[in-house]
Short mmCIF file of C-alpha atoms in Angstrom, two decimals:
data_model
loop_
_atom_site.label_atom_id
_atom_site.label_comp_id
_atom_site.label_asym_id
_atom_site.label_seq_id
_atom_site.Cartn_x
_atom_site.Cartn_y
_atom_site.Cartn_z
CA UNK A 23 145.82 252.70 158.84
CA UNK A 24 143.98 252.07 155.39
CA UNK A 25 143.34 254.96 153.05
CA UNK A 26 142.45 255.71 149.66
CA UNK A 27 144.58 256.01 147.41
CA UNK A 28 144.91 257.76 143.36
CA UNK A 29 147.21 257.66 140.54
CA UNK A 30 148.44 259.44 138.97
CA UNK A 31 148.67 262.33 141.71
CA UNK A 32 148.73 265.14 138.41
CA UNK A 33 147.58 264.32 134.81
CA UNK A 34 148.30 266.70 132.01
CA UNK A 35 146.58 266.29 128.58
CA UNK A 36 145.59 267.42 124.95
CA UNK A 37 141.86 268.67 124.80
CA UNK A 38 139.87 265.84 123.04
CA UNK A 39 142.60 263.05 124.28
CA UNK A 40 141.32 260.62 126.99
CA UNK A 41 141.89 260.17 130.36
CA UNK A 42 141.99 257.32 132.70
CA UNK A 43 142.38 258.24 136.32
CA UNK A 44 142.96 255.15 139.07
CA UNK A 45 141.60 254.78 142.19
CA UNK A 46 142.30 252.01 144.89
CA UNK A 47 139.50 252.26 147.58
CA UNK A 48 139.92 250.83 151.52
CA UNK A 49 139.84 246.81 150.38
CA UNK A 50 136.82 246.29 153.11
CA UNK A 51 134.58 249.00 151.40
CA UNK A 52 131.78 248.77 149.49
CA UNK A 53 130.80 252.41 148.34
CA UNK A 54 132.73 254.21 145.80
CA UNK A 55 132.66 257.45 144.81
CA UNK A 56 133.80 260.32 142.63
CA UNK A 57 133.95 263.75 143.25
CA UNK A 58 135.55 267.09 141.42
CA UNK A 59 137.05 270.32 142.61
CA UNK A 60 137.19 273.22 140.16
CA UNK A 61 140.12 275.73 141.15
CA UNK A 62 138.48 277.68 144.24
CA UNK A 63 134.95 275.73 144.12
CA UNK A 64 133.26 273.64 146.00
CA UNK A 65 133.56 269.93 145.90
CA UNK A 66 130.81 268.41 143.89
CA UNK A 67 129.84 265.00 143.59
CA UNK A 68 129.86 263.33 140.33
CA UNK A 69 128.78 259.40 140.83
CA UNK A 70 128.14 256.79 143.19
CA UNK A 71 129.12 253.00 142.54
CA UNK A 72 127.72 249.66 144.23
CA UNK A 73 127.37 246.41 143.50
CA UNK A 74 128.97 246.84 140.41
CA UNK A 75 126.82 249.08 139.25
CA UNK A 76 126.30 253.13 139.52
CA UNK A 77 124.17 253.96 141.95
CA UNK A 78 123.48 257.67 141.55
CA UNK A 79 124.98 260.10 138.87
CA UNK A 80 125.02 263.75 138.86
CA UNK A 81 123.81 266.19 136.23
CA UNK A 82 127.86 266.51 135.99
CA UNK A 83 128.63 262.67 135.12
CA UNK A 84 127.26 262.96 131.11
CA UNK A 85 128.43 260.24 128.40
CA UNK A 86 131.70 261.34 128.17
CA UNK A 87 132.33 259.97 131.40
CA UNK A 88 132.46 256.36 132.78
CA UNK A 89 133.07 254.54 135.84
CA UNK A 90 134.46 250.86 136.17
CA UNK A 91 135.85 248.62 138.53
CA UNK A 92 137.56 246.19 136.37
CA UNK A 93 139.13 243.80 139.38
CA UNK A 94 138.37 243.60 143.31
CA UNK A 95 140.82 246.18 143.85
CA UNK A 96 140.88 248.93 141.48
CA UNK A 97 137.79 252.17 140.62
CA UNK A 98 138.63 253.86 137.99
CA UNK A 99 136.90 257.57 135.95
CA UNK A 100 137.66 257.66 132.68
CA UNK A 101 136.74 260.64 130.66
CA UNK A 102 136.14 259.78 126.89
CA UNK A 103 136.80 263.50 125.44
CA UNK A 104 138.72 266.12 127.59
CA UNK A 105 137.75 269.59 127.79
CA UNK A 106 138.91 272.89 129.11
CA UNK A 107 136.30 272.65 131.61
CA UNK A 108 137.21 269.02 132.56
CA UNK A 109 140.62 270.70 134.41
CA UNK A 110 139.72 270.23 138.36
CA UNK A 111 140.86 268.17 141.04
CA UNK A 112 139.58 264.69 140.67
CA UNK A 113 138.60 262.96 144.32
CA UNK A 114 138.18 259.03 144.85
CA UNK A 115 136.27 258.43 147.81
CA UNK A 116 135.07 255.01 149.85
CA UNK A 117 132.93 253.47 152.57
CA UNK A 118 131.58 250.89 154.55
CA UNK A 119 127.91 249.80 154.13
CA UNK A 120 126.45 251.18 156.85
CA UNK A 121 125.04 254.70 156.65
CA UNK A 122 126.55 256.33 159.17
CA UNK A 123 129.92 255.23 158.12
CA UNK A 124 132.57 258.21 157.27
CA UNK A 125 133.50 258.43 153.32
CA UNK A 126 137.17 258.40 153.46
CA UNK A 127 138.80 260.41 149.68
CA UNK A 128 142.17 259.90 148.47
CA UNK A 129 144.60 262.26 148.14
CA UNK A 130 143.00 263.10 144.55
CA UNK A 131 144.58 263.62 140.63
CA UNK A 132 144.68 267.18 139.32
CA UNK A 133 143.63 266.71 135.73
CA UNK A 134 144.90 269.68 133.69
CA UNK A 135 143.47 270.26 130.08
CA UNK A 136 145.23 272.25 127.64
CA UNK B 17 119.73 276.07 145.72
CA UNK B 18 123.26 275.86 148.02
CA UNK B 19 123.94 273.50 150.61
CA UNK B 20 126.23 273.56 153.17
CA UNK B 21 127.08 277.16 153.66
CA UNK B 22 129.97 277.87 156.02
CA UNK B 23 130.66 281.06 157.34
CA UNK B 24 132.94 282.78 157.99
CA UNK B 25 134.54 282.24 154.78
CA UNK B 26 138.11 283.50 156.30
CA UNK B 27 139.02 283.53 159.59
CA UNK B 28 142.25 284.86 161.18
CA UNK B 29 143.12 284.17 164.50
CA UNK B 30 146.00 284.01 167.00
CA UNK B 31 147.71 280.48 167.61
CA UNK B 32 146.12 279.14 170.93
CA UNK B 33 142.78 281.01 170.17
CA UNK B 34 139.76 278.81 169.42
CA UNK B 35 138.26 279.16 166.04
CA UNK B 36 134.45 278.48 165.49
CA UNK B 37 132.91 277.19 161.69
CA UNK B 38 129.38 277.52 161.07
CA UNK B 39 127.61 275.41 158.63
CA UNK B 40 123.92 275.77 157.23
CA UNK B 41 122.41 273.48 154.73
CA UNK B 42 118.85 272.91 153.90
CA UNK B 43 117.85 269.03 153.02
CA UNK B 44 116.91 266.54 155.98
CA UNK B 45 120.34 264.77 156.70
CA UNK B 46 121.74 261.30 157.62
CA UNK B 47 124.93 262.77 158.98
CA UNK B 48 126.94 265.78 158.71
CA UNK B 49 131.10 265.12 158.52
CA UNK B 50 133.91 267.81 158.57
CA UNK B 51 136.75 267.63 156.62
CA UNK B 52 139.90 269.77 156.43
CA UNK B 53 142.17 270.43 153.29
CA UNK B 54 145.54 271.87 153.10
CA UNK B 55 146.33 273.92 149.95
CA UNK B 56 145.88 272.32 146.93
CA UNK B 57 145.79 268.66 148.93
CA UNK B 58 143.57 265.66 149.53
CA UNK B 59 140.06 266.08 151.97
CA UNK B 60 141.46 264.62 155.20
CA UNK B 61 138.07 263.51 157.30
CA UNK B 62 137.70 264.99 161.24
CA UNK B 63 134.74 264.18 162.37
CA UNK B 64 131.52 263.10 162.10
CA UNK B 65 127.91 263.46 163.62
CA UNK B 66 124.85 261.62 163.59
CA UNK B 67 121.48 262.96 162.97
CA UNK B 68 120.46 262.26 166.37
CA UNK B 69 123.61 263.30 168.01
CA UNK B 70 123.46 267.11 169.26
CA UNK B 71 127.62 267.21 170.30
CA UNK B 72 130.52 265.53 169.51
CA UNK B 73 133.95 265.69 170.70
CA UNK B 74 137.05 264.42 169.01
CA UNK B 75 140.39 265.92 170.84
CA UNK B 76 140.90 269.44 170.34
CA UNK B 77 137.66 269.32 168.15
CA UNK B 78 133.83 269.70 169.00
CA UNK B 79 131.03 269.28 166.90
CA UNK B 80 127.76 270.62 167.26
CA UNK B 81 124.23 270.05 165.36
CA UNK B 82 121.27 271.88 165.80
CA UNK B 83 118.73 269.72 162.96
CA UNK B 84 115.92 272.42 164.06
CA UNK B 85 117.85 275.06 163.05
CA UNK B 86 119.67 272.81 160.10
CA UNK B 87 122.86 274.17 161.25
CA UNK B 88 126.37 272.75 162.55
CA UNK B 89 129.39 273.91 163.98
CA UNK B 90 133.17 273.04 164.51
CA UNK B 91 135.39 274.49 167.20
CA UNK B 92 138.95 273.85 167.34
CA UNK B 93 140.22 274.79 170.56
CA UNK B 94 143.71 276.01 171.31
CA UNK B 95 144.59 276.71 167.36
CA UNK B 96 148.16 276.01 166.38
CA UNK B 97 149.63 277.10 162.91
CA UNK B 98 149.65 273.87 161.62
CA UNK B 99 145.66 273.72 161.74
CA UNK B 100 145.62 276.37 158.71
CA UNK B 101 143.46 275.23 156.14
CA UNK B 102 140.46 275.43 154.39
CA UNK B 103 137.36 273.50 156.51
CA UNK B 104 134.52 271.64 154.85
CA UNK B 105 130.93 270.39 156.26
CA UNK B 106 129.35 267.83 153.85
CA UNK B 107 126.19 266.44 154.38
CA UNK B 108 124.96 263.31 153.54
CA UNK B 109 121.49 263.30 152.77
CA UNK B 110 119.13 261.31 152.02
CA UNK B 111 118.60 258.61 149.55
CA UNK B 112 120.38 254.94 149.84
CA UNK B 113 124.12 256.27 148.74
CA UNK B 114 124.79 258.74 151.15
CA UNK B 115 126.29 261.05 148.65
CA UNK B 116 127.80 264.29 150.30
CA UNK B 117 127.00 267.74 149.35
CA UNK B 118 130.19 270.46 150.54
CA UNK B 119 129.99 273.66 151.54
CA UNK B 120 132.08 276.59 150.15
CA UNK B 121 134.10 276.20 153.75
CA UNK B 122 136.09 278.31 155.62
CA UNK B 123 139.40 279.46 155.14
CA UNK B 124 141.11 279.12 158.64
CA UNK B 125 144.87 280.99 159.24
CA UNK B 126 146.40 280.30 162.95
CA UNK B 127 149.24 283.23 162.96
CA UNK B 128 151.86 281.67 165.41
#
Protein backbone atom coordinates (compact mmCIF):
# COMPACT_ATOMS: atom_id res chain seq x y z
CA UNK A 1 0.00 0.00 0.00
CA UNK A 2 1.42 3.63 -0.67
CA UNK A 3 2.20 5.91 2.23
CA UNK A 4 3.97 8.91 3.08
CA UNK A 5 6.97 8.89 3.93
CA UNK A 6 9.84 11.52 6.03
CA UNK A 7 13.44 11.73 6.56
CA UNK A 8 15.08 12.03 8.65
CA UNK A 9 12.71 10.23 11.31
CA UNK A 10 14.67 12.64 14.34
CA UNK A 11 16.70 15.85 13.62
CA UNK A 12 18.80 17.39 16.30
CA UNK A 13 20.26 20.94 15.87
CA UNK A 14 22.06 24.21 17.09
CA UNK A 15 19.50 27.14 17.68
CA UNK A 16 19.98 29.57 14.69
CA UNK A 17 21.37 26.51 12.33
CA UNK A 18 18.96 25.44 9.51
CA UNK A 19 16.95 22.71 8.90
CA UNK A 20 15.81 20.83 5.93
CA UNK A 21 13.25 18.17 6.61
CA UNK A 22 12.17 15.65 3.47
CA UNK A 23 9.05 14.51 2.61
CA UNK A 24 8.02 11.95 -0.19
CA UNK A 25 4.17 12.21 -0.65
CA UNK A 26 1.81 9.13 -2.30
CA UNK A 27 3.31 9.65 -6.17
CA UNK A 28 -0.59 9.98 -7.42
CA UNK A 29 -1.28 12.98 -5.02
CA UNK A 30 -1.68 16.31 -5.59
CA UNK A 31 -2.14 18.08 -2.10
CA UNK A 32 0.67 18.52 0.21
CA UNK A 33 0.78 19.49 3.46
CA UNK A 34 2.63 20.36 6.65
CA UNK A 35 1.66 20.09 9.99
CA UNK A 36 3.45 20.41 13.70
CA UNK A 37 3.00 18.75 17.03
CA UNK A 38 4.38 20.53 20.09
CA UNK A 39 5.13 17.91 23.00
CA UNK A 40 1.44 17.17 24.38
CA UNK A 41 -0.44 19.68 21.85
CA UNK A 42 -2.56 19.50 19.36
CA UNK A 43 -1.64 19.05 15.78
CA UNK A 44 -1.70 22.31 13.96
CA UNK A 45 -1.51 22.97 10.47
CA UNK A 46 1.18 25.03 9.09
CA UNK A 47 0.80 25.18 5.01
CA UNK A 48 -0.88 23.85 2.15
CA UNK A 49 0.90 23.28 -1.35
CA UNK A 50 -0.65 22.91 -5.01
CA UNK A 51 0.22 23.41 -8.20
CA UNK A 52 3.46 24.36 -7.25
CA UNK A 53 2.50 26.89 -5.34
CA UNK A 54 1.24 27.41 -1.47
CA UNK A 55 -2.08 27.38 -1.23
CA UNK A 56 -2.90 28.45 2.32
CA UNK A 57 -0.39 29.34 5.18
CA UNK A 58 -1.00 29.60 8.77
CA UNK A 59 -0.29 32.45 11.16
CA UNK A 60 2.49 29.67 12.20
CA UNK A 61 4.31 29.40 8.64
CA UNK A 62 6.30 33.14 9.01
CA UNK A 63 9.53 33.90 6.76
CA UNK A 64 11.65 31.74 8.43
CA UNK A 65 9.95 28.99 6.94
CA UNK A 66 9.66 27.69 3.31
CA UNK A 67 8.14 25.03 1.39
CA UNK A 68 9.46 23.51 -2.01
CA UNK A 69 9.04 20.73 -4.15
CA UNK A 70 12.19 20.75 -6.06
CA UNK A 71 11.43 17.38 -8.37
CA UNK A 72 8.09 15.26 -9.01
CA UNK A 73 8.85 13.30 -6.09
CA UNK A 74 10.14 15.07 -3.19
CA UNK A 75 8.16 18.16 -0.49
CA UNK A 76 10.34 19.46 1.53
CA UNK A 77 10.04 22.38 5.03
CA UNK A 78 12.92 24.05 5.51
CA UNK A 79 13.26 26.32 8.43
CA UNK A 80 15.79 29.23 7.78
CA UNK A 81 16.62 30.02 11.66
CA UNK A 82 15.84 27.36 14.40
CA UNK A 83 14.44 28.20 17.61
CA UNK A 84 13.66 26.72 20.95
CA UNK A 85 10.16 26.91 20.06
CA UNK A 86 10.70 25.33 16.58
CA UNK A 87 11.28 21.71 18.68
CA UNK A 88 7.89 19.66 17.75
CA UNK A 89 7.04 16.86 15.72
CA UNK A 90 7.08 17.78 12.11
CA UNK A 91 4.07 15.90 9.95
CA UNK A 92 4.11 15.54 5.97
CA UNK A 93 0.78 14.90 4.82
CA UNK A 94 -0.89 14.13 1.09
CA UNK A 95 -4.02 13.75 -1.02
CA UNK A 96 -5.90 13.20 -3.95
CA UNK A 97 -7.81 16.09 -5.62
CA UNK A 98 -11.01 15.43 -4.74
CA UNK A 99 -12.41 16.86 -1.52
CA UNK A 100 -13.55 14.18 0.14
CA UNK A 101 -10.37 12.34 -0.26
CA UNK A 102 -8.54 11.20 3.20
CA UNK A 103 -5.07 13.20 3.89
CA UNK A 104 -2.75 10.42 4.49
CA UNK A 105 0.73 11.93 7.06
CA UNK A 106 3.92 10.24 7.25
CA UNK A 107 5.34 8.87 10.02
CA UNK A 108 6.76 12.52 10.84
CA UNK A 109 10.59 14.05 11.94
CA UNK A 110 10.98 15.14 15.56
CA UNK A 111 13.01 18.30 15.19
CA UNK A 112 14.81 18.98 18.49
CA UNK A 113 16.41 22.51 19.09
CA UNK A 114 19.01 23.02 21.55
CA UNK B 1 -11.68 29.78 19.38
CA UNK B 2 -11.00 25.62 19.61
CA UNK B 3 -12.04 23.20 17.21
CA UNK B 4 -12.42 19.79 17.47
CA UNK B 5 -12.85 19.11 21.11
CA UNK B 6 -12.81 15.45 22.13
CA UNK B 7 -13.89 14.30 25.28
CA UNK B 8 -13.17 12.32 27.32
CA UNK B 9 -9.68 13.28 27.32
CA UNK B 10 -8.67 9.73 29.06
CA UNK B 11 -10.48 6.84 29.00
CA UNK B 12 -9.76 3.50 30.74
CA UNK B 13 -11.50 0.57 29.95
CA UNK B 14 -11.41 -3.25 30.11
CA UNK B 15 -10.10 -5.18 26.89
CA UNK B 16 -13.35 -6.37 25.03
CA UNK B 17 -15.31 -3.26 26.34
CA UNK B 18 -16.36 -0.71 23.71
CA UNK B 19 -14.93 2.70 24.06
CA UNK B 20 -16.91 5.81 22.77
CA UNK B 21 -14.92 9.41 21.53
CA UNK B 22 -16.84 12.45 21.29
CA UNK B 23 -15.84 15.23 19.09
CA UNK B 24 -17.30 18.91 18.91
CA UNK B 25 -16.06 21.53 16.59
CA UNK B 26 -17.69 24.66 15.48
CA UNK B 27 -17.01 25.69 11.56
CA UNK B 28 -19.36 24.18 8.72
CA UNK B 29 -17.32 21.04 7.53
CA UNK B 30 -16.46 19.14 4.29
CA UNK B 31 -15.61 15.99 6.19
CA UNK B 32 -14.63 14.93 9.52
CA UNK B 33 -11.64 11.95 9.62
CA UNK B 34 -10.31 10.07 12.75
CA UNK B 35 -6.99 9.29 13.23
CA UNK B 36 -5.15 7.28 15.90
CA UNK B 37 -1.47 7.79 17.19
CA UNK B 38 0.62 5.56 19.21
CA UNK B 39 3.09 7.27 21.61
CA UNK B 40 5.29 9.52 20.20
CA UNK B 41 4.41 7.95 16.44
CA UNK B 42 3.04 8.94 13.06
CA UNK B 43 -1.13 9.89 12.66
CA UNK B 44 -2.31 6.57 11.22
CA UNK B 45 -5.89 7.56 9.36
CA UNK B 46 -9.27 5.27 10.44
CA UNK B 47 -11.90 6.61 9.03
CA UNK B 48 -13.63 9.07 7.43
CA UNK B 49 -17.18 10.72 7.02
CA UNK B 50 -18.84 12.85 4.68
CA UNK B 51 -20.84 15.84 5.46
CA UNK B 52 -23.88 14.23 4.32
CA UNK B 53 -23.19 10.89 5.76
CA UNK B 54 -24.89 10.45 9.38
CA UNK B 55 -22.93 6.70 10.12
CA UNK B 56 -20.15 4.98 9.05
CA UNK B 57 -18.80 1.68 9.71
CA UNK B 58 -15.29 0.45 9.15
CA UNK B 59 -14.70 -3.12 11.06
CA UNK B 60 -14.63 -2.88 14.65
CA UNK B 61 -15.14 0.96 14.13
CA UNK B 62 -18.34 3.22 13.77
CA UNK B 63 -18.56 6.66 13.02
CA UNK B 64 -21.22 8.91 13.74
CA UNK B 65 -22.04 12.74 12.70
CA UNK B 66 -24.64 14.76 13.94
CA UNK B 67 -23.85 18.38 11.61
CA UNK B 68 -26.97 19.89 13.67
CA UNK B 69 -25.43 19.37 16.68
CA UNK B 70 -21.68 19.86 15.03
CA UNK B 71 -20.66 16.85 16.84
CA UNK B 72 -19.06 13.29 15.96
CA UNK B 73 -18.32 10.19 17.51
CA UNK B 74 -16.08 7.00 17.28
CA UNK B 75 -16.85 3.66 18.88
CA UNK B 76 -14.49 0.91 18.87
CA UNK B 77 -16.18 -2.13 19.76
CA UNK B 78 -14.65 -5.10 21.51
CA UNK B 79 -11.31 -3.02 22.67
CA UNK B 80 -8.12 -5.02 22.68
CA UNK B 81 -4.80 -3.68 24.29
CA UNK B 82 -3.27 -3.06 21.22
CA UNK B 83 -5.96 -0.22 20.37
CA UNK B 84 -4.23 2.05 23.19
CA UNK B 85 -3.57 5.28 21.90
CA UNK B 86 -4.29 8.67 21.71
CA UNK B 87 -7.53 9.37 19.10
CA UNK B 88 -7.86 12.44 16.91
CA UNK B 89 -11.03 14.01 14.94
CA UNK B 90 -9.85 16.60 12.34
CA UNK B 91 -12.07 18.46 10.38
CA UNK B 92 -11.71 19.69 7.16
CA UNK B 93 -13.42 22.75 6.60
CA UNK B 94 -14.07 24.83 4.29
CA UNK B 95 -12.14 26.68 1.74
CA UNK B 96 -10.53 24.90 -1.56
CA UNK B 97 -7.50 23.00 0.48
CA UNK B 98 -9.26 21.08 2.84
CA UNK B 99 -6.85 21.85 5.57
CA UNK B 100 -7.64 19.87 8.88
CA UNK B 101 -8.08 21.36 12.20
CA UNK B 102 -7.34 18.43 15.33
CA UNK B 103 -8.77 18.14 18.36
CA UNK B 104 -6.90 17.78 21.71
CA UNK B 105 -8.13 13.83 21.40
CA UNK B 106 -8.58 11.27 23.67
CA UNK B 107 -6.25 9.26 25.42
CA UNK B 108 -7.64 5.61 25.11
CA UNK B 109 -5.93 2.60 27.56
CA UNK B 110 -7.52 -1.09 26.85
CA UNK B 111 -6.18 -2.95 30.23
CA UNK B 112 -5.98 -6.65 28.96
Amino acid sequence: EPEVTQTPSHQVTQMGQEVILRCVPISNHLYFYWYRQILGQKVEFLVSFYNNEISEKSEIFDDQFSVERPDGSNFTLKIRSTKLEDSAMYFCASRETISYNEQFFGPGTRLTVL
Amino acid sequence: SQQGEEDPQALSIQEGENATMNCSYKTSINNLQWYRQNSGRGLVHLILIRSNEREKHSGRLRVTLDTSKKSSSLLITASRAADTASYFCANSGGGSNYKLTFGKGTLLTVNP
